[in-house]
PDB file of C-alpha atoms in Angstrom:
ATOM      1  CA  MET O 254      -8.644 -15.913  -7.639  1.00 84.00           C
ATOM      2  CA  TYR O 255      -7.147 -15.557 -11.208  1.00 90.00           C
ATOM      3  CA  LEU O 256      -8.939 -12.084 -11.312  1.00 92.00           C
ATOM      4  CA  LEU O 257      -7.364 -11.329  -8.448  1.00 92.00           C
ATOM      5  CA  LEU O 258      -4.167 -11.914  -9.797  1.00 92.00           C
ATOM      6  CA  CYS O 259      -5.165  -9.231 -12.732  1.00 93.00           C
ATOM      7  CA  GLY O 260      -4.425  -6.408 -10.123  1.00 93.00           C
ATOM      8  CA  LEU O 261      -0.957  -6.953  -9.992  1.00 93.00           C
ATOM      9  CA  VAL O 262      -0.529  -6.147 -14.125  1.00 94.00           C
ATOM     10  CA  PRO O 263      -0.638  -2.224 -13.741  1.00 94.00           C
ATOM     11  CA  TRP O 264       1.382  -2.171 -10.014  1.00 91.00           C
ATOM     12  CA  ALA O 265       4.537  -4.359 -12.051  1.00 91.00           C
ATOM     13  CA  GLY O 266       3.748  -2.561 -15.318  1.00 91.00           C
ATOM     14  CA  VAL O 267       4.223   0.772 -13.724  1.00 91.00           C
ATOM     15  CA  LYS O 268       7.314  -0.507 -11.831  1.00 88.00           C
ATOM     16  CA  THR O 269       8.739  -2.488 -14.591  1.00 87.00           C
ATOM     17  CA  VAL O 270       9.186   0.692 -16.991  1.00 89.00           C
ATOM     18  CA  TRP O 271      10.592   3.007 -14.091  1.00 87.00           C
ATOM     19  CA  THR O 272      12.869  -0.004 -13.754  1.00 85.00           C
ATOM     20  CA  LEU O 273      13.613   0.159 -17.507  1.00 85.00           C
ATOM     21  CA  GLY O 274      14.414   3.368 -17.306  1.00 84.00           C
ATOM     22  CA  GLY O 275      10.681   4.955 -19.718  1.00 88.00           C
ATOM     23  CA  ASP O 276       8.731   7.522 -18.250  1.00 91.00           C
ATOM     24  CA  VAL O 277       5.018   6.912 -16.866  1.00 90.00           C
ATOM     25  CA  LEU O 278       3.009   8.832 -14.436  1.00 90.00           C
ATOM     26  CA  GLY O 279       4.637  11.557 -15.107  1.00 88.00           C
ATOM     27  CA  VAL O 280       7.705  10.550 -13.865  1.00 87.00           C
ATOM     28  CA  ASN O 281      11.150  10.444 -15.404  1.00 85.00           C
ATOM     29  CA  GLY O 282      12.511   6.497 -14.861  1.00 81.00           C
ATOM     30  CA  GLU O 283      15.856   7.507 -14.703  1.00 83.00           C
ATOM     31  CA  ASP O 284      14.763   9.647 -11.151  1.00 81.00           C
ATOM     32  CA  TRP O 285      12.788   6.595 -10.102  1.00 79.00           C
ATOM     33  CA  LEU O 286      16.540   4.473 -10.140  1.00 76.00           C
ATOM     34  CA  ARG O 287      18.608   7.460  -8.784  1.00 76.00           C
ATOM     35  CA  GLY O 288      15.827   7.733  -5.935  1.00 73.00           C
ATOM     36  CA  VAL O 289      16.544   3.415  -5.718  1.00 68.00           C
ATOM     37  CA  GLU O 290      20.571   4.186  -6.660  1.00 64.00           C
ATOM     38  CA  SER O 291      19.964   6.415  -3.222  1.00 68.00           C
ATOM     39  CA  ASP O 292      17.711   5.179  -0.768  1.00 69.00           C
ATOM     40  CA  GLY O 293      17.278   0.796  -1.679  1.00 66.00           C
ATOM     41  CA  ASP O 294      20.180  -1.489  -0.569  1.00 74.00           C
ATOM     42  CA  ALA O 295      22.474  -3.333  -2.574  1.00 77.00           C
ATOM     43  CA  VAL O 296      20.361  -5.921  -3.750  1.00 79.00           C
ATOM     44  CA  TYR O 297      17.541  -3.254  -4.816  1.00 77.00           C
ATOM     45  CA  GLN O 298      20.163  -1.710  -6.715  1.00 75.00           C
ATOM     46  CA  ALA O 299      22.013  -4.411  -8.051  1.00 79.00           C
ATOM     47  CA  LEU O 300      18.174  -5.838  -9.340  1.00 80.00           C
ATOM     48  CA  ALA O 301      16.947  -2.494 -11.032  1.00 75.00           C
ATOM     49  CA  ALA O 302      20.307  -2.252 -12.794  1.00 74.00           C
ATOM     50  CA  VAL O 303      19.443  -5.149 -14.055  1.00 75.00           C
ATOM     51  CA  GLY O 304      15.819  -3.871 -15.286  1.00 74.00           C
ATOM     52  CA  ILE O 305      13.643  -6.541 -12.417  1.00 78.00           C
ATOM     53  CA  ASP O 306      12.265  -4.221  -9.841  1.00 80.00           C
ATOM     54  CA  LEU O 307      12.631  -6.387  -5.699  1.00 82.00           C
ATOM     55  CA  THR O 308       9.315  -5.396  -5.366  1.00 84.00           C
ATOM     56  CA  VAL O 309       8.040  -7.038  -8.339  1.00 87.00           C
ATOM     57  CA  LEU O 310       9.620 -10.205  -7.640  1.00 88.00           C
ATOM     58  CA  ALA O 311       9.176 -10.873  -4.877  1.00 89.00           C
ATOM     59  CA  ALA O 312       5.325 -10.305  -5.882  1.00 92.00           C
ATOM     60  CA  LEU O 313       6.140 -12.756  -8.614  1.00 92.00           C
ATOM     61  CA  LEU O 314       6.799 -15.375  -5.628  1.00 93.00           C
ATOM     62  CA  GLY O 315       3.322 -14.505  -4.014  1.00 93.00           C
ATOM     63  CA  VAL O 316       1.674 -15.942  -6.643  1.00 94.00           C
ATOM     64  CA  PHE O 317       3.871 -18.230  -6.924  1.00 92.00           C
ATOM     65  CA  LEU O 318       2.648 -19.728  -3.258  1.00 93.00           C
ATOM     66  CA  ALA O 319      -1.024 -18.561  -4.453  1.00 93.00           C
ATOM     67  CA  LEU O 320      -1.029 -21.568  -7.333  1.00 92.00           C
ATOM     68  CA  GLY O 321       0.673 -23.436  -5.305  1.00 90.00           C
ATOM     69  CA  LEU O 322      -2.379 -24.210  -2.632  1.00 92.00           C
ATOM     70  CA  VAL O 323      -5.024 -24.297  -6.002  1.00 90.00           C
ATOM     71  CA  HIS O 324      -2.817 -27.014  -8.332  1.00 87.00           C
ATOM     72  CA  ARG O 325      -2.134 -30.166  -6.788  1.00 81.00           C
ATOM     73  CA  TRP O 326       1.642 -29.619  -7.524  1.00 81.00           C
ATOM     74  CA  GLY O 327       1.351 -27.252  -3.859  1.00 85.00           C
ATOM     75  CA  MET O 328       0.502 -30.988  -2.206  1.00 86.00           C
ATOM     76  CA  VAL O 329       3.368 -33.143  -3.115  1.00 87.00           C
ATOM     77  CA  PHE O 330       6.616 -31.385  -3.345  1.00 86.00           C
ATOM     78  CA  PRO O 331       8.504 -31.991  -6.390  1.00 83.00           C
ATOM     79  CA  ARG O 332      11.077 -33.904  -8.153  1.00 85.00           C
ATOM     80  CA  TRP O 333      13.919 -31.393  -7.776  1.00 83.00           C
ATOM     81  CA  THR O 334      13.341 -31.153  -3.898  1.00 82.00           C
ATOM     82  CA  LEU O 335      15.218 -34.904  -3.900  1.00 83.00           C
ATOM     83  CA  PHE O 336      14.613 -36.096   0.087  1.00 88.00           C
ATOM     84  CA  LEU O 337      11.155 -34.989   0.110  1.00 87.00           C
ATOM     85  CA  ALA O 338       9.832 -35.660  -3.467  1.00 86.00           C
ATOM     86  CA  GLY O 339       6.577 -36.777  -3.330  1.00 85.00           C
ATOM     87  CA  ARG O 340       5.880 -37.050  -0.032  1.00 88.00           C
ATOM     88  CA  ARG O 341       2.389 -34.471   0.821  1.00 87.00           C
ATOM     89  CA  VAL O 342       3.417 -30.755   1.870  1.00 89.00           C
ATOM     90  CA  PRO O 343       3.157 -30.181   5.758  1.00 90.00           C
ATOM     91  CA  ALA O 344      -0.449 -28.064   5.774  1.00 89.00           C
ATOM     92  CA  PHE O 345       1.126 -25.740   6.904  1.00 91.00           C
ATOM     93  CA  LEU O 346       3.844 -25.433   5.261  1.00 91.00           C
ATOM     94  CA  PRO O 347       2.023 -23.303   3.257  1.00 92.00           C
ATOM     95  CA  LEU O 348      -0.689 -21.960   5.308  1.00 94.00           C
ATOM     96  CA  VAL O 349       0.625 -19.934   7.737  1.00 95.00           C
ATOM     97  CA  PRO O 350       2.888 -17.406   5.486  1.00 94.00           C
ATOM     98  CA  ALA O 351      -1.184 -17.298   2.528  1.00 95.00           C
ATOM     99  CA  TRP O 352      -2.347 -16.408   5.544  1.00 96.00           C
ATOM    100  CA  GLY O 353      -0.570 -13.559   6.949  1.00 96.00           C
ATOM    101  CA  VAL O 354       0.419 -12.326   4.326  1.00 95.00           C
ATOM    102  CA  GLY O 355      -2.800 -12.475   2.518  1.00 96.00           C
ATOM    103  CA  LEU O 356      -4.468 -11.019   5.460  1.00 97.00           C
ATOM    104  CA  CYS O 357      -1.837  -8.605   5.704  1.00 95.00           C
ATOM    105  CA  LEU O 358      -1.647  -7.189   1.847  1.00 95.00           C
ATOM    106  CA  GLY O 359      -5.126  -8.142   1.750  1.00 95.00           C
ATOM    107  CA  GLY O 360      -5.847  -5.048   4.857  1.00 96.00           C
ATOM    108  CA  TYR O 361      -3.315  -2.541   3.013  1.00 96.00           C
ATOM    109  CA  GLY O 362      -4.497  -2.995   0.021  1.00 96.00           C
ATOM    110  CA  VAL O 363      -7.676  -2.678   1.400  1.00 96.00           C
ATOM    111  CA  VAL O 364      -7.365   1.210   2.677  1.00 96.00           C
ATOM    112  CA  LEU O 365      -5.698   1.545  -0.028  1.00 96.00           C
ATOM    113  CA  LEU O 366      -9.393   1.679  -2.648  1.00 96.00           C
ATOM    114  CA  VAL O 367     -11.013   2.943  -0.071  1.00 96.00           C
ATOM    115  CA  LEU O 368      -7.878   6.240   0.322  1.00 95.00           C
ATOM    116  CA  VAL O 369      -8.229   7.123  -3.717  1.00 95.00           C
ATOM    117  CA  PRO O 370     -12.278   7.379  -4.315  1.00 96.00           C
ATOM    118  CA  LEU O 371     -12.104   9.922  -0.102  1.00 96.00           C
ATOM    119  CA  SER O 372      -9.251  11.782  -1.997  1.00 94.00           C
ATOM    120  CA  LEU O 373     -10.935  11.957  -5.010  1.00 93.00           C
ATOM    121  CA  ALA O 374     -13.856  13.790  -3.842  1.00 92.00           C
ATOM    122  CA  GLY O 375     -11.925  15.379  -1.785  1.00 90.00           C
ATOM    123  CA  VAL O 376     -13.398  13.689   1.985  1.00 93.00           C
ATOM    124  CA  ILE O 377      -9.800  13.569   3.056  1.00 93.00           C
ATOM    125  CA  ALA O 378      -6.863  16.466   1.530  1.00 91.00           C
ATOM    126  CA  ARG O 379      -5.358  15.250  -1.518  1.00 91.00           C
ATOM    127  CA  PHE O 380      -2.472  12.322  -1.807  1.00 90.00           C
ATOM    128  CA  ALA O 381       0.562  16.496  -2.041  1.00 88.00           C
ATOM    129  CA  PRO O 382       3.059  14.654  -5.009  1.00 85.00           C
ATOM    130  CA  PRO O 383       6.389  13.380  -3.310  1.00 85.00           C
ATOM    131  CA  ALA O 384       9.405  13.258  -5.129  1.00 79.00           C
ATOM    132  CA  PRO O 385       9.847  12.605  -8.064  1.00 83.00           C
ATOM    133  CA  PHE O 386       5.727  12.265  -8.933  1.00 85.00           C
ATOM    134  CA  THR O 387       4.970  16.019 -10.892  1.00 84.00           C
ATOM    135  CA  SER O 388       0.975  16.150  -9.552  1.00 88.00           C
ATOM    136  CA  SER O 389      -1.386  14.700  -6.832  1.00 90.00           C
ATOM    137  CA  GLY O 390      -3.440  12.388 -10.555  1.00 90.00           C
ATOM    138  CA  ASP O 391      -0.487  10.793 -11.238  1.00 91.00           C
ATOM    139  CA  VAL O 392       0.297   9.161  -7.295  1.00 92.00           C
ATOM    140  CA  THR O 393      -3.061   8.874  -7.064  1.00 93.00           C
ATOM    141  CA  TRP O 394      -2.768   5.814  -9.989  1.00 93.00           C
ATOM    142  CA  MET O 395      -0.083   4.502  -7.945  1.00 92.00           C
ATOM    143  CA  ILE O 396      -2.332   4.723  -5.641  1.00 94.00           C
ATOM    144  CA  LEU O 397      -4.833   2.635  -7.060  1.00 95.00           C
ATOM    145  CA  PHE O 398      -2.460   0.598  -8.941  1.00 95.00           C
ATOM    146  CA  GLY O 399      -0.673  -0.620  -5.009  1.00 94.00           C
ATOM    147  CA  GLY O 400      -4.230  -1.188  -3.956  1.00 96.00           C
ATOM    148  CA  LEU O 401      -5.090  -2.777  -6.422  1.00 96.00           C
ATOM    149  CA  ALA O 402      -2.324  -5.354  -6.554  1.00 95.00           C
ATOM    150  CA  PHE O 403      -1.713  -5.285  -2.862  1.00 95.00           C
ATOM    151  CA  GLY O 404      -5.645  -5.984  -2.578  1.00 96.00           C
ATOM    152  CA  GLY O 405      -5.457  -9.026  -5.168  1.00 96.00           C
ATOM    153  CA  LEU O 406      -2.576 -10.590  -3.856  1.00 96.00           C
ATOM    154  CA  GLY O 407      -3.689 -11.252  -1.083  1.00 96.00           C
ATOM    155  CA  GLY O 408      -7.111 -11.802  -1.359  1.00 96.00           C
ATOM    156  CA  ALA O 409      -5.771 -14.700  -3.580  1.00 96.00           C
ATOM    157  CA  LEU O 410      -3.645 -15.924  -1.041  1.00 96.00           C
ATOM    158  CA  LEU O 411      -6.444 -16.098   1.453  1.00 96.00           C
ATOM    159  CA  VAL O 412      -9.410 -18.277  -1.106  1.00 95.00           C
ATOM    160  CA  GLY O 413      -5.823 -20.107  -1.943  1.00 95.00           C
ATOM    161  CA  ALA O 414      -5.229 -21.056   1.348  1.00 95.00           C
ATOM    162  CA  TRP O 415     -10.197 -21.193   2.227  1.00 95.00           C
ATOM    163  CA  SER O 416      -9.181 -24.090  -0.991  1.00 93.00           C
ATOM    164  CA  TYR O 417      -5.955 -26.105   0.196  1.00 93.00           C
ATOM    165  CA  GLY O 418      -7.038 -26.225   3.931  1.00 92.00           C
ATOM    166  CA  ARG O 419     -10.110 -27.589   2.290  1.00 92.00           C
ATOM    167  CA  ARG O 420      -8.757 -29.909   0.424  1.00 90.00           C
ATOM    168  CA  VAL O 421      -5.447 -31.056   2.914  1.00 88.00           C
ATOM    169  CA  SER O 422      -8.748 -31.274   5.065  1.00 88.00           C
ATOM    170  CA  ALA O 423     -11.731 -33.778   2.708  1.00 86.00           C
ATOM    171  CA  ALA O 424      -7.845 -36.145   2.132  1.00 81.00           C
ATOM    172  CA  LYS O 425      -7.307 -36.479   6.090  1.00 82.00           C
ATOM    173  CA  ARG O 426     -10.359 -37.238   6.340  1.00 85.00           C
ATOM    174  CA  ALA O 427     -10.782 -39.756   3.378  1.00 83.00           C
ATOM    175  CA  ALA O 428      -7.302 -41.577   4.495  1.00 79.00           C
ATOM    176  CA  ALA O 429      -9.119 -41.547   8.096  1.00 81.00           C
ATOM    177  CA  ARG O 430     -11.932 -43.682   6.210  1.00 84.00           C
ATOM    178  CA  THR O 431      -9.811 -46.236   4.595  1.00 81.00           C
ATOM    179  CA  GLY O 432      -6.971 -46.525   6.852  1.00 74.00           C
ATOM    180  CA  ARG O 433      -4.327 -45.509   4.684  1.00 70.00           C
ATOM    181  CA  ARG O 434      -1.530 -43.402   5.386  1.00 65.00           C
ATOM    182  CA  LEU O 435      -1.473 -39.592   3.017  1.00 59.00           C
ATOM    183  CA  GLU O 436       1.952 -39.795   3.037  1.00 52.00           C
ATOM    184  CA  ARG O 437       2.592 -40.655  -0.336  1.00 52.00           C
ATOM    185  CA  PRO O 438      -0.299 -39.186  -2.719  1.00 50.00           C
ATOM    186  CA  GLY O 439      -0.779 -41.485  -6.124  1.00 46.00           C
ATOM    187  CA  ARG O 440      -0.814 -44.948  -4.743  1.00 46.00           C
TER     188      ARG O 440
END
């Protein structure tokens, strides 16, 4: 799962460099920010003004969900949740978004990863560079980075959801054998 999450690094790196005003893949950071200012909503613009890309922030939330699915802290509400602290997280709460988002992102990432070699081999037309890109090669790199990011995050969510589901099922079977409730782990 960690290897799948590493697919986010090139994509998030490029987006962060652009948001901070740097130049990469033939795109000037100022041109990128100008596009955000004209096309983005107020939240996107406010985050970009302080150097944070909204899509990278959303990806970090996905990473948090994926990690919560495979670690113990994802099965029990943390102390800061006040009235829920120490109680088991209902299985549907992380599993529904993990499966839904994982399938969508994973599928999208796979499509992008298939399009890149097809474009390079000439089976489909080369990608036309939309503004602010200046060459089809730069667009191809960004599509490859997007495929690695979305496919990796989607795959990590699916692996995490599968793992989480198995652990919850095992805990329920163990509780049924012993006749104990699953309310508070460790007791």
